[in-house]
């Protein structure tokens, strides 16, 4: 554990003057636990510093918080602009800003994915807290898609730099959307979502705040690589998924009640282990509005 001016990494423009946190880094540029902050009463300087830490570490864990949905939402509003919890999903008995994932209601996230990449403007980030936890199991894993890009060989980087991929939310949510309120979903980017057309994004995304490149494909929502054969698309995506999910690109979090985890949704993927049998697990997420992904081309 280091006590330092946040953040401790090598981008001087993100240094925050005078705000001290304890940071326990999981890796040089991926994952960190921040200690010594009370999210519900954080100062403006601390919120700014947290926002910078999120850019530097991509996944931030904060423990021992006491937040309900309202306080979770209030904190999210200080971190960015909130969207509906999801473009089409209605979580029932929670505010519209909350996306509730309840194992008793078939809510699982046991496929590697980046949130909502099937929309033109996927979220910038997400903030998640457990509401009900199984006695054990149900850890969440995040993969660093920026490190994954950087650790590809140069010829493969050159190949993927030129590619774009189609993301399709209708595979998972199309049927649900048709059933719901006569095909009317939630608002996203100011418009009611009534269909989920395939959306094309660059395979390599340039982070709008750091300029770094990351792999922006995921097994949850990417249907295929544009402009290549099916066999080539499968081959390229399989190669990228195997590479992204190598153990050295992953951090894994074991949840306790009171935890809050924030992630940058522009350069990470995540996966929730479904290894707790019939026990119940309920997670509440709020979602921060993001930009249209930009590639190197
Ligand atoms: O349940 C989890 O740990 C992750 C859920 C998830 O994918 C999300 O909240 O976006
Ligand atoms: Fe997710």
PDB file of C-alpha atoms and ligand atoms in Angstrom:
ATOM      1  CA  UNK A   1       0.000   0.000   0.000  1.00  0.00           C
ATOM      2  CA  UNK A   2       1.357   3.386  -0.917  1.00  0.00           C
ATOM      3  CA  UNK A   3       0.181   6.709   0.389  1.00  0.00           C
ATOM      4  CA  UNK A   4       0.645   9.255  -2.307  1.00  0.00           C
ATOM      5  CA  UNK A   5      -0.762  12.074  -4.302  1.00  0.00           C
ATOM      6  CA  UNK A   6      -3.140  10.372  -6.658  1.00  0.00           C
ATOM      7  CA  UNK A   7      -2.462   9.041  -9.195  1.00  0.00           C
ATOM      8  CA  UNK A   8       1.021   7.567  -9.127  1.00  0.00           C
ATOM      9  CA  UNK A   9       1.333   6.707 -12.795  1.00  0.00           C
ATOM     10  CA  UNK A  10       3.185   8.427 -15.568  1.00  0.00           C
ATOM     11  CA  UNK A  11       0.742  10.943 -16.966  1.00  0.00           C
ATOM     12  CA  UNK A  12       1.489  14.271 -15.351  1.00  0.00           C
ATOM     13  CA  UNK A  13      -1.603  15.926 -16.795  1.00  0.00           C
ATOM     14  CA  UNK A  14      -3.734  13.712 -14.568  1.00  0.00           C
ATOM     15  CA  UNK A  15      -1.950  14.623 -11.344  1.00  0.00           C
ATOM     16  CA  UNK A  16      -4.364  16.014  -8.849  1.00  0.00           C
ATOM     17  CA  UNK A  17      -3.052  18.712  -6.605  1.00  0.00           C
ATOM     18  CA  UNK A  18      -3.399  18.239  -2.896  1.00  0.00           C
ATOM     19  CA  UNK A  19      -5.848  15.350  -2.653  1.00  0.00           C
ATOM     20  CA  UNK A  20      -4.462  12.377  -0.834  1.00  0.00           C
ATOM     21  CA  UNK A  21      -5.740   8.834  -1.014  1.00  0.00           C
ATOM     22  CA  UNK A  22      -4.300   5.539  -0.072  1.00  0.00           C
ATOM     23  CA  UNK A  23      -3.937   3.532  -3.236  1.00  0.00           C
ATOM     24  CA  UNK A  24      -3.334  -0.164  -3.367  1.00  0.00           C
ATOM     25  CA  UNK A  25      -2.432  -0.868  -6.980  1.00  0.00           C
ATOM     26  CA  UNK A  26      -3.259  -4.295  -8.373  1.00  0.00           C
ATOM     27  CA  UNK A  27      -0.993  -3.751 -11.378  1.00  0.00           C
ATOM     28  CA  UNK A  28       0.995  -0.906 -12.912  1.00  0.00           C
ATOM     29  CA  UNK A  29      -1.918   0.558 -14.842  1.00  0.00           C
ATOM     30  CA  UNK A  30      -4.840  -1.739 -14.108  1.00  0.00           C
ATOM     31  CA  UNK A  31      -6.931  -2.024 -10.974  1.00  0.00           C
ATOM     32  CA  UNK A  32      -6.592  -0.240  -7.666  1.00  0.00           C
ATOM     33  CA  UNK A  33      -8.266  -0.173  -4.305  1.00  0.00           C
ATOM     34  CA  UNK A  34      -8.725   3.294  -2.878  1.00  0.00           C
ATOM     35  CA  UNK A  35      -8.894   3.716   0.870  1.00  0.00           C
ATOM     36  CA  UNK A  36      -9.723   6.659   3.052  1.00  0.00           C
ATOM     37  CA  UNK A  37     -12.734   7.984   1.195  1.00  0.00           C
ATOM     38  CA  UNK A  38     -16.368   8.102   2.248  1.00  0.00           C
ATOM     39  CA  UNK A  39     -18.224   8.101  -1.071  1.00  0.00           C
ATOM     40  CA  UNK A  40     -21.437   9.521   0.384  1.00  0.00           C
ATOM     41  CA  UNK A  41     -19.675  12.622   1.772  1.00  0.00           C
ATOM     42  CA  UNK A  42     -16.745  12.919  -0.660  1.00  0.00           C
ATOM     43  CA  UNK A  43     -15.444  16.409  -1.303  1.00  0.00           C
ATOM     44  CA  UNK A  44     -15.427  17.850  -4.827  1.00  0.00           C
ATOM     45  CA  UNK A  45     -11.631  17.462  -4.905  1.00  0.00           C
ATOM     46  CA  UNK A  46     -11.942  13.816  -3.993  1.00  0.00           C
ATOM     47  CA  UNK A  47     -14.503  13.241  -6.743  1.00  0.00           C
ATOM     48  CA  UNK A  48     -12.150  14.864  -9.258  1.00  0.00           C
ATOM     49  CA  UNK A  49      -9.297  12.698  -8.000  1.00  0.00           C
ATOM     50  CA  UNK A  50     -11.434   9.557  -8.186  1.00  0.00           C
ATOM     51  CA  UNK A  51     -12.361  10.405 -11.760  1.00  0.00           C
ATOM     52  CA  UNK A  52      -8.657  10.711 -12.572  1.00  0.00           C
ATOM     53  CA  UNK A  53      -7.864   7.473 -10.773  1.00  0.00           C
ATOM     54  CA  UNK A  54     -10.542   5.764 -12.861  1.00  0.00           C
ATOM     55  CA  UNK A  55      -8.783   6.925 -16.024  1.00  0.00           C
ATOM     56  CA  UNK A  56      -5.404   5.766 -14.739  1.00  0.00           C
ATOM     57  CA  UNK A  57      -6.392   2.382 -13.277  1.00  0.00           C
ATOM     58  CA  UNK A  58      -9.586   1.551 -15.253  1.00  0.00           C
ATOM     59  CA  UNK A  59     -11.052  -0.454 -12.354  1.00  0.00           C
ATOM     60  CA  UNK A  60     -11.386   1.112  -8.910  1.00  0.00           C
ATOM     61  CA  UNK A  61     -12.522  -0.757  -5.812  1.00  0.00           C
ATOM     62  CA  UNK A  62     -13.781   1.135  -2.769  1.00  0.00           C
ATOM     63  CA  UNK A  63     -14.792  -0.868   0.317  1.00  0.00           C
ATOM     64  CA  UNK A  64     -16.849  -0.311   3.451  1.00  0.00           C
ATOM     65  CA  UNK A  65     -19.330   2.162   1.999  1.00  0.00           C
ATOM     66  CA  UNK A  66     -22.926   2.522   3.100  1.00  0.00           C
ATOM     67  CA  UNK A  67     -24.903   3.365  -0.014  1.00  0.00           C
ATOM     68  CA  UNK A  68     -28.497   2.773  -0.970  1.00  0.00           C
ATOM     69  CA  UNK A  69     -29.819   3.290  -4.504  1.00  0.00           C
ATOM     70  CA  UNK A  70     -30.393   7.019  -3.952  1.00  0.00           C
ATOM     71  CA  UNK A  71     -26.860   7.615  -2.632  1.00  0.00           C
ATOM     72  CA  UNK A  72     -25.424   5.413  -5.392  1.00  0.00           C
ATOM     73  CA  UNK A  73     -27.247   7.558  -7.985  1.00  0.00           C
ATOM     74  CA  UNK A  74     -26.168  10.813  -6.294  1.00  0.00           C
ATOM     75  CA  UNK A  75     -22.555   9.702  -6.402  1.00  0.00           C
ATOM     76  CA  UNK A  76     -22.893   8.662 -10.075  1.00  0.00           C
ATOM     77  CA  UNK A  77     -24.210  12.123 -10.945  1.00  0.00           C
ATOM     78  CA  UNK A  78     -21.042  13.591  -9.458  1.00  0.00           C
ATOM     79  CA  UNK A  79     -18.878  11.282 -11.601  1.00  0.00           C
ATOM     80  CA  UNK A  80     -20.599  11.959 -14.920  1.00  0.00           C
ATOM     81  CA  UNK A  81     -23.904  12.103 -16.695  1.00  0.00           C
ATOM     82  CA  UNK A  82     -26.180   9.165 -15.924  1.00  0.00           C
ATOM     83  CA  UNK A  83     -28.079   7.191 -18.513  1.00  0.00           C
ATOM     84  CA  UNK A  84     -31.007   4.905 -17.865  1.00  0.00           C
ATOM     85  CA  UNK A  85     -29.678   1.759 -16.242  1.00  0.00           C
ATOM     86  CA  UNK A  86     -30.010   0.021 -19.598  1.00  0.00           C
ATOM     87  CA  UNK A  87     -31.374   0.940 -23.079  1.00  0.00           C
ATOM     88  CA  UNK A  88     -34.193  -1.613 -22.977  1.00  0.00           C
ATOM     89  CA  UNK A  89     -34.134  -3.602 -19.752  1.00  0.00           C
ATOM     90  CA  UNK A  90     -36.561  -2.652 -17.028  1.00  0.00           C
ATOM     91  CA  UNK A  91     -35.332  -3.840 -13.658  1.00  0.00           C
ATOM     92  CA  UNK A  92     -38.699  -3.541 -11.944  1.00  0.00           C
ATOM     93  CA  UNK A  93     -38.766  -2.230  -8.451  1.00  0.00           C
ATOM     94  CA  UNK A  94     -35.777   0.142  -8.607  1.00  0.00           C
ATOM     95  CA  UNK A  95     -35.274   3.675  -9.973  1.00  0.00           C
ATOM     96  CA  UNK A  96     -34.814   3.885 -13.771  1.00  0.00           C
ATOM     97  CA  UNK A  97     -31.145   4.773 -13.354  1.00  0.00           C
ATOM     98  CA  UNK A  98     -30.456   1.443 -11.668  1.00  0.00           C
ATOM     99  CA  UNK A  99     -29.770  -1.745 -13.598  1.00  0.00           C
ATOM    100  CA  UNK A 100     -30.496  -4.609 -11.239  1.00  0.00           C
ATOM    101  CA  UNK A 101     -28.987  -7.992 -11.966  1.00  0.00           C
ATOM    102  CA  UNK A 102     -30.731 -10.597  -9.834  1.00  0.00           C
ATOM    103  CA  UNK A 103     -29.792 -14.268 -10.096  1.00  0.00           C
ATOM    104  CA  UNK A 104     -33.333 -15.165  -8.963  1.00  0.00           C
ATOM    105  CA  UNK A 105     -34.609 -13.364 -12.073  1.00  0.00           C
ATOM    106  CA  UNK A 106     -32.105 -15.030 -14.414  1.00  0.00           C
ATOM    107  CA  UNK A 107     -29.732 -12.044 -14.133  1.00  0.00           C
ATOM    108  CA  UNK A 108     -26.226 -13.278 -14.830  1.00  0.00           C
ATOM    109  CA  UNK A 109     -23.208 -11.773 -16.542  1.00  0.00           C
ATOM    110  CA  UNK A 110     -21.209 -14.930 -17.197  1.00  0.00           C
ATOM    111  CA  UNK A 111     -20.101 -13.949 -20.678  1.00  0.00           C
ATOM    112  CA  UNK A 112     -17.175 -11.584 -21.242  1.00  0.00           C
ATOM    113  CA  UNK A 113     -18.611  -8.270 -22.315  1.00  0.00           C
ATOM    114  CA  UNK A 114     -18.289  -4.521 -22.322  1.00  0.00           C
ATOM    115  CA  UNK A 115     -21.521  -2.818 -21.324  1.00  0.00           C
ATOM    116  CA  UNK A 116     -23.992  -1.816 -24.022  1.00  0.00           C
ATOM    117  CA  UNK A 117     -21.590  -1.776 -27.007  1.00  0.00           C
ATOM    118  CA  UNK A 118     -24.614  -2.458 -29.211  1.00  0.00           C
ATOM    119  CA  UNK A 119     -25.571   1.223 -29.030  1.00  0.00           C
ATOM    120  CA  UNK A 120     -23.920   3.981 -31.029  1.00  0.00           C
ATOM    121  CA  UNK A 121     -22.762   5.630 -27.803  1.00  0.00           C
ATOM    122  CA  UNK A 122     -21.910   2.946 -25.277  1.00  0.00           C
ATOM    123  CA  UNK A 123     -21.426   3.972 -21.646  1.00  0.00           C
ATOM    124  CA  UNK A 124     -18.217   5.640 -20.520  1.00  0.00           C
ATOM    125  CA  UNK A 125     -18.288   3.773 -17.251  1.00  0.00           C
ATOM    126  CA  UNK A 126     -20.320   1.795 -14.779  1.00  0.00           C
ATOM    127  CA  UNK A 127     -20.539   1.794 -10.990  1.00  0.00           C
ATOM    128  CA  UNK A 128     -21.592  -1.453  -9.332  1.00  0.00           C
ATOM    129  CA  UNK A 129     -22.467  -2.500  -5.805  1.00  0.00           C
ATOM    130  CA  UNK A 130     -23.670  -5.782  -4.347  1.00  0.00           C
ATOM    131  CA  UNK A 131     -27.081  -5.856  -2.672  1.00  0.00           C
ATOM    132  CA  UNK A 132     -27.350  -9.584  -1.929  1.00  0.00           C
ATOM    133  CA  UNK A 133     -24.301 -11.849  -2.025  1.00  0.00           C
ATOM    134  CA  UNK A 134     -23.965 -15.613  -1.935  1.00  0.00           C
ATOM    135  CA  UNK A 135     -21.872 -16.955   0.948  1.00  0.00           C
ATOM    136  CA  UNK A 136     -19.071 -17.547  -1.523  1.00  0.00           C
ATOM    137  CA  UNK A 137     -18.494 -17.381  -5.255  1.00  0.00           C
ATOM    138  CA  UNK A 138     -19.817 -14.705  -7.613  1.00  0.00           C
ATOM    139  CA  UNK A 139     -16.513 -12.891  -8.043  1.00  0.00           C
ATOM    140  CA  UNK A 140     -16.279 -10.441 -10.924  1.00  0.00           C
ATOM    141  CA  UNK A 141     -13.321 -10.323 -13.328  1.00  0.00           C
ATOM    142  CA  UNK A 142     -12.215  -7.412 -15.484  1.00  0.00           C
ATOM    143  CA  UNK A 143      -9.886  -7.597 -18.483  1.00  0.00           C
ATOM    144  CA  UNK A 144      -7.597  -4.760 -19.551  1.00  0.00           C
ATOM    145  CA  UNK A 145      -8.244  -4.319 -23.284  1.00  0.00           C
ATOM    146  CA  UNK A 146      -5.559  -1.640 -23.528  1.00  0.00           C
ATOM    147  CA  UNK A 147      -2.807  -3.862 -22.192  1.00  0.00           C
ATOM    148  CA  UNK A 148      -4.193  -6.601 -24.463  1.00  0.00           C
ATOM    149  CA  UNK A 149      -3.796  -4.336 -27.496  1.00  0.00           C
ATOM    150  CA  UNK A 150      -0.309  -3.299 -26.470  1.00  0.00           C
ATOM    151  CA  UNK A 151       0.817  -6.886 -25.897  1.00  0.00           C
ATOM    152  CA  UNK A 152      -0.201  -8.036 -29.394  1.00  0.00           C
ATOM    153  CA  UNK A 153       2.594  -8.401 -31.919  1.00  0.00           C
ATOM    154  CA  UNK A 154       3.136  -5.450 -34.203  1.00  0.00           C
ATOM    155  CA  UNK A 155       1.803  -7.132 -37.401  1.00  0.00           C
ATOM    156  CA  UNK A 156      -1.410  -8.147 -35.619  1.00  0.00           C
ATOM    157  CA  UNK A 157      -1.819  -4.642 -34.227  1.00  0.00           C
ATOM    158  CA  UNK A 158      -1.472  -3.332 -37.779  1.00  0.00           C
ATOM    159  CA  UNK A 159      -4.163  -5.738 -38.968  1.00  0.00           C
ATOM    160  CA  UNK A 160      -6.699  -4.963 -36.242  1.00  0.00           C
ATOM    161  CA  UNK A 161      -6.088  -1.212 -36.506  1.00  0.00           C
ATOM    162  CA  UNK A 162      -7.832  -1.342 -39.891  1.00  0.00           C
ATOM    163  CA  UNK A 163     -10.863  -3.406 -38.884  1.00  0.00           C
ATOM    164  CA  UNK A 164     -14.351  -2.579 -37.735  1.00  0.00           C
ATOM    165  CA  UNK A 165     -16.873  -4.886 -36.121  1.00  0.00           C
ATOM    166  CA  UNK A 166     -20.632  -5.145 -35.874  1.00  0.00           C
ATOM    167  CA  UNK A 167     -22.280  -5.206 -32.433  1.00  0.00           C
ATOM    168  CA  UNK A 168     -25.789  -6.610 -32.132  1.00  0.00           C
ATOM    169  CA  UNK A 169     -27.949  -6.195 -29.039  1.00  0.00           C
ATOM    170  CA  UNK A 170     -30.949  -7.903 -30.598  1.00  0.00           C
ATOM    171  CA  UNK A 171     -29.449 -11.356 -29.970  1.00  0.00           C
ATOM    172  CA  UNK A 172     -29.763 -10.855 -26.234  1.00  0.00           C
ATOM    173  CA  UNK A 173     -32.411  -8.175 -25.844  1.00  0.00           C
ATOM    174  CA  UNK A 174     -34.440  -8.196 -29.098  1.00  0.00           C
ATOM    175  CA  UNK A 175     -37.113 -10.607 -27.907  1.00  0.00           C
ATOM    176  CA  UNK A 176     -37.404  -8.836 -24.568  1.00  0.00           C
ATOM    177  CA  UNK A 177     -37.756  -5.452 -26.292  1.00  0.00           C
ATOM    178  CA  UNK A 178     -40.571  -6.747 -28.524  1.00  0.00           C
ATOM    179  CA  UNK A 179     -42.476  -8.000 -25.477  1.00  0.00           C
ATOM    180  CA  UNK A 180     -42.012  -4.907 -23.403  1.00  0.00           C
ATOM    181  CA  UNK A 181     -44.552  -2.072 -23.579  1.00  0.00           C
ATOM    182  CA  UNK A 182     -45.257  -2.915 -27.244  1.00  0.00           C
ATOM    183  CA  UNK A 183     -41.614  -2.661 -28.273  1.00  0.00           C
ATOM    184  CA  UNK A 184     -40.793   0.545 -26.423  1.00  0.00           C
ATOM    185  CA  UNK A 185     -37.604   0.534 -24.406  1.00  0.00           C
ATOM    186  CA  UNK A 186     -35.955   3.260 -22.362  1.00  0.00           C
ATOM    187  CA  UNK A 187     -34.442   6.567 -23.444  1.00  0.00           C
ATOM    188  CA  UNK A 188     -30.874   6.427 -24.730  1.00  0.00           C
ATOM    189  CA  UNK A 189     -29.188   9.559 -26.055  1.00  0.00           C
ATOM    190  CA  UNK A 190     -32.474  11.362 -25.730  1.00  0.00           C
ATOM    191  CA  UNK A 191     -34.410   8.905 -27.925  1.00  0.00           C
ATOM    192  CA  UNK A 192     -36.755   6.092 -27.031  1.00  0.00           C
ATOM    193  CA  UNK A 193     -35.197   2.774 -28.047  1.00  0.00           C
ATOM    194  CA  UNK A 194     -37.686   0.877 -30.203  1.00  0.00           C
ATOM    195  CA  UNK A 195     -35.286  -1.322 -32.171  1.00  0.00           C
ATOM    196  CA  UNK A 196     -31.747  -2.595 -31.824  1.00  0.00           C
ATOM    197  CA  UNK A 197     -30.165  -2.288 -35.265  1.00  0.00           C
ATOM    198  CA  UNK A 198     -26.614  -3.636 -35.682  1.00  0.00           C
ATOM    199  CA  UNK A 199     -24.019  -0.960 -34.896  1.00  0.00           C
ATOM    200  CA  UNK A 200     -20.494  -0.785 -36.310  1.00  0.00           C
ATOM    201  CA  UNK A 201     -17.559   0.251 -34.125  1.00  0.00           C
ATOM    202  CA  UNK A 202     -13.802   0.234 -34.748  1.00  0.00           C
ATOM    203  CA  UNK A 203     -12.055  -2.909 -33.475  1.00  0.00           C
ATOM    204  CA  UNK A 204      -9.369  -0.681 -31.994  1.00  0.00           C
ATOM    205  CA  UNK A 205     -10.691   2.216 -29.961  1.00  0.00           C
ATOM    206  CA  UNK A 206      -8.787   5.364 -29.126  1.00  0.00           C
ATOM    207  CA  UNK A 207      -9.497   6.434 -25.573  1.00  0.00           C
ATOM    208  CA  UNK A 208     -10.947   9.949 -25.763  1.00  0.00           C
ATOM    209  CA  UNK A 209      -9.149  11.092 -22.618  1.00  0.00           C
ATOM    210  CA  UNK A 210      -5.719   9.412 -22.888  1.00  0.00           C
ATOM    211  CA  UNK A 211      -5.300   8.767 -26.612  1.00  0.00           C
ATOM    212  CA  UNK A 212      -4.319   5.149 -25.868  1.00  0.00           C
ATOM    213  CA  UNK A 213      -5.553   2.294 -28.047  1.00  0.00           C
ATOM    214  CA  UNK A 214      -7.507  -0.707 -26.805  1.00  0.00           C
ATOM    215  CA  UNK A 215      -9.307  -3.692 -28.325  1.00  0.00           C
ATOM    216  CA  UNK A 216     -13.005  -2.913 -28.539  1.00  0.00           C
ATOM    217  CA  UNK A 217     -14.668  -6.251 -29.311  1.00  0.00           C
ATOM    218  CA  UNK A 218     -16.439  -8.553 -26.870  1.00  0.00           C
ATOM    219  CA  UNK A 219     -18.091 -11.987 -26.999  1.00  0.00           C
ATOM    220  CA  UNK A 220     -21.288 -10.600 -25.444  1.00  0.00           C
ATOM    221  CA  UNK A 221     -22.289  -8.235 -28.226  1.00  0.00           C
ATOM    222  CA  UNK A 222     -19.850  -8.345 -31.164  1.00  0.00           C
ATOM    223  CA  UNK A 223     -21.459 -10.417 -33.927  1.00  0.00           C
ATOM    224  CA  UNK A 224     -18.717 -10.275 -36.581  1.00  0.00           C
ATOM    225  CA  UNK A 225     -15.861  -8.388 -38.162  1.00  0.00           C
ATOM    226  CA  UNK A 226     -17.026  -6.225 -41.018  1.00  0.00           C
ATOM    227  CA  UNK A 227     -15.958  -6.916 -44.606  1.00  0.00           C
ATOM    228  CA  UNK A 228     -14.235 -10.286 -44.132  1.00  0.00           C
ATOM    229  CA  UNK A 229     -15.467 -13.877 -44.559  1.00  0.00           C
ATOM    230  CA  UNK A 230     -17.280 -15.667 -41.724  1.00  0.00           C
ATOM    231  CA  UNK A 231     -14.288 -17.950 -41.266  1.00  0.00           C
ATOM    232  CA  UNK A 232     -11.895 -15.001 -41.053  1.00  0.00           C
ATOM    233  CA  UNK A 233     -14.220 -13.180 -38.655  1.00  0.00           C
ATOM    234  CA  UNK A 234     -14.429 -16.207 -36.333  1.00  0.00           C
ATOM    235  CA  UNK A 235     -10.667 -16.711 -36.520  1.00  0.00           C
ATOM    236  CA  UNK A 236      -9.825 -13.094 -35.771  1.00  0.00           C
ATOM    237  CA  UNK A 237     -12.361 -12.754 -32.942  1.00  0.00           C
ATOM    238  CA  UNK A 238     -11.315 -16.064 -31.339  1.00  0.00           C
ATOM    239  CA  UNK A 239      -7.700 -14.946 -31.416  1.00  0.00           C
ATOM    240  CA  UNK A 240      -8.545 -11.567 -29.872  1.00  0.00           C
ATOM    241  CA  UNK A 241     -10.816 -13.030 -27.157  1.00  0.00           C
ATOM    242  CA  UNK A 242      -8.207 -15.623 -26.157  1.00  0.00           C
ATOM    243  CA  UNK A 243      -5.615 -12.873 -25.989  1.00  0.00           C
ATOM    244  CA  UNK A 244      -7.754 -10.331 -24.089  1.00  0.00           C
ATOM    245  CA  UNK A 245      -8.642 -12.911 -21.417  1.00  0.00           C
ATOM    246  CA  UNK A 246      -5.097 -14.133 -20.711  1.00  0.00           C
ATOM    247  CA  UNK A 247      -4.618 -14.241 -16.921  1.00  0.00           C
ATOM    248  CA  UNK A 248      -2.095 -11.410 -16.947  1.00  0.00           C
ATOM    249  CA  UNK A 249      -4.720  -9.085 -18.403  1.00  0.00           C
ATOM    250  CA  UNK A 250      -7.266  -9.842 -15.661  1.00  0.00           C
ATOM    251  CA  UNK A 251      -8.094  -8.581 -12.181  1.00  0.00           C
ATOM    252  CA  UNK A 252     -10.609 -10.474 -10.058  1.00  0.00           C
ATOM    253  CA  UNK A 253     -12.684  -9.014  -7.253  1.00  0.00           C
ATOM    254  CA  UNK A 254     -14.152 -10.964  -4.358  1.00  0.00           C
ATOM    255  CA  UNK A 255     -17.200  -9.023  -3.203  1.00  0.00           C
ATOM    256  CA  UNK A 256     -18.204  -7.977   0.293  1.00  0.00           C
ATOM    257  CA  UNK A 257     -21.322  -6.003   1.132  1.00  0.00           C
ATOM    258  CA  UNK A 258     -20.317  -2.333   1.264  1.00  0.00           C
ATOM    259  CA  UNK A 259     -18.105  -2.567  -1.832  1.00  0.00           C
ATOM    260  CA  UNK A 260     -18.380  -0.242  -4.773  1.00  0.00           C
ATOM    261  CA  UNK A 261     -16.516  -0.896  -8.002  1.00  0.00           C
ATOM    262  CA  UNK A 262     -16.149   1.639 -10.805  1.00  0.00           C
ATOM    263  CA  UNK A 263     -14.856   0.730 -14.233  1.00  0.00           C
ATOM    264  CA  UNK A 264     -13.915   2.501 -17.405  1.00  0.00           C
ATOM    265  CA  UNK A 265     -16.169   0.849 -19.974  1.00  0.00           C
ATOM    266  CA  UNK A 266     -14.120   2.159 -22.916  1.00  0.00           C
ATOM    267  CA  UNK A 267     -11.108  -0.092 -22.465  1.00  0.00           C
ATOM    268  CA  UNK A 268     -12.192  -3.036 -20.285  1.00  0.00           C
ATOM    269  CA  UNK A 269     -14.380  -6.153 -20.417  1.00  0.00           C
ATOM    270  CA  UNK A 270     -15.910  -7.962 -17.454  1.00  0.00           C
ATOM    271  CA  UNK A 271     -17.343 -11.338 -16.449  1.00  0.00           C
ATOM    272  CA  UNK A 272     -19.213 -12.397 -13.304  1.00  0.00           C
ATOM    273  CA  UNK A 273     -18.500 -15.945 -12.162  1.00  0.00           C
ATOM    274  CA  UNK A 274     -21.642 -18.082 -11.963  1.00  0.00           C
ATOM    275  CA  UNK A 275     -20.354 -20.520  -9.389  1.00  0.00           C
ATOM    276  CA  UNK A 276     -22.753 -20.135  -6.439  1.00  0.00           C
ATOM    277  CA  UNK A 277     -25.391 -22.749  -7.224  1.00  0.00           C
ATOM    278  CA  UNK A 278     -28.929 -21.759  -6.290  1.00  0.00           C
ATOM    279  CA  UNK A 279     -27.817 -19.053  -3.883  1.00  0.00           C
ATOM    280  CA  UNK A 280     -29.010 -15.561  -4.624  1.00  0.00           C
ATOM    281  CA  UNK A 281     -26.842 -12.726  -5.897  1.00  0.00           C
ATOM    282  CA  UNK A 282     -28.192  -9.234  -6.621  1.00  0.00           C
ATOM    283  CA  UNK A 283     -26.059  -6.420  -8.014  1.00  0.00           C
ATOM    284  CA  UNK A 284     -27.094  -2.821  -8.713  1.00  0.00           C
ATOM    285  CA  UNK A 285     -25.335  -0.848 -11.403  1.00  0.00           C
ATOM    286  CA  UNK A 286     -25.564   2.717 -12.534  1.00  0.00           C
ATOM    287  CA  UNK A 287     -24.271   3.759 -15.908  1.00  0.00           C
ATOM    288  CA  UNK A 288     -22.338   6.834 -17.083  1.00  0.00           C
ATOM    289  CA  UNK A 289     -22.988   8.295 -20.499  1.00  0.00           C
ATOM    290  CA  UNK A 290     -20.206   7.891 -23.066  1.00  0.00           C
ATOM    291  CA  UNK A 291     -19.010   8.917 -26.539  1.00  0.00           C
ATOM    292  CA  UNK A 292     -19.204   7.317 -29.931  1.00  0.00           C
ATOM    293  CA  UNK A 293     -16.071   5.148 -30.216  1.00  0.00           C
ATOM    294  CA  UNK A 294     -13.341   6.494 -32.501  1.00  0.00           C
ATOM    295  CA  UNK A 295     -10.736   4.283 -34.155  1.00  0.00           C
ATOM    296  CA  UNK A 296      -7.284   4.958 -35.591  1.00  0.00           C
ATOM    297  CA  UNK A 297      -8.522   5.093 -39.239  1.00  0.00           C
TER     298      UNK A 297
HETATM  299  O1  LIG B   1     -22.706  -9.061 -11.686  1.00  0.00           O
HETATM  300  C1  LIG B   1     -21.601  -8.589 -11.906  1.00  0.00           C
HETATM  301  O2  LIG B   1     -20.643  -8.735 -11.173  1.00  0.00           O
HETATM  302  C2  LIG B   1     -21.398  -7.795 -13.154  1.00  0.00           C
HETATM  303  C3  LIG B   1     -22.688  -7.416 -13.772  1.00  0.00           C
HETATM  304  C4  LIG B   1     -22.506  -6.660 -15.041  1.00  0.00           C
HETATM  305  O3  LIG B   1     -22.098  -7.168 -16.044  1.00  0.00           O
HETATM  306  C5  LIG B   1     -22.808  -5.232 -15.025  1.00  0.00           C
HETATM  307  O4  LIG B   1     -23.252  -4.730 -13.995  1.00  0.00           O
HETATM  308  O5  LIG B   1     -22.580  -4.571 -16.042  1.00  0.00           O
HETATM  309 FE1  LIG B   2     -21.789  -5.671 -17.541  1.00  0.00          FE
END
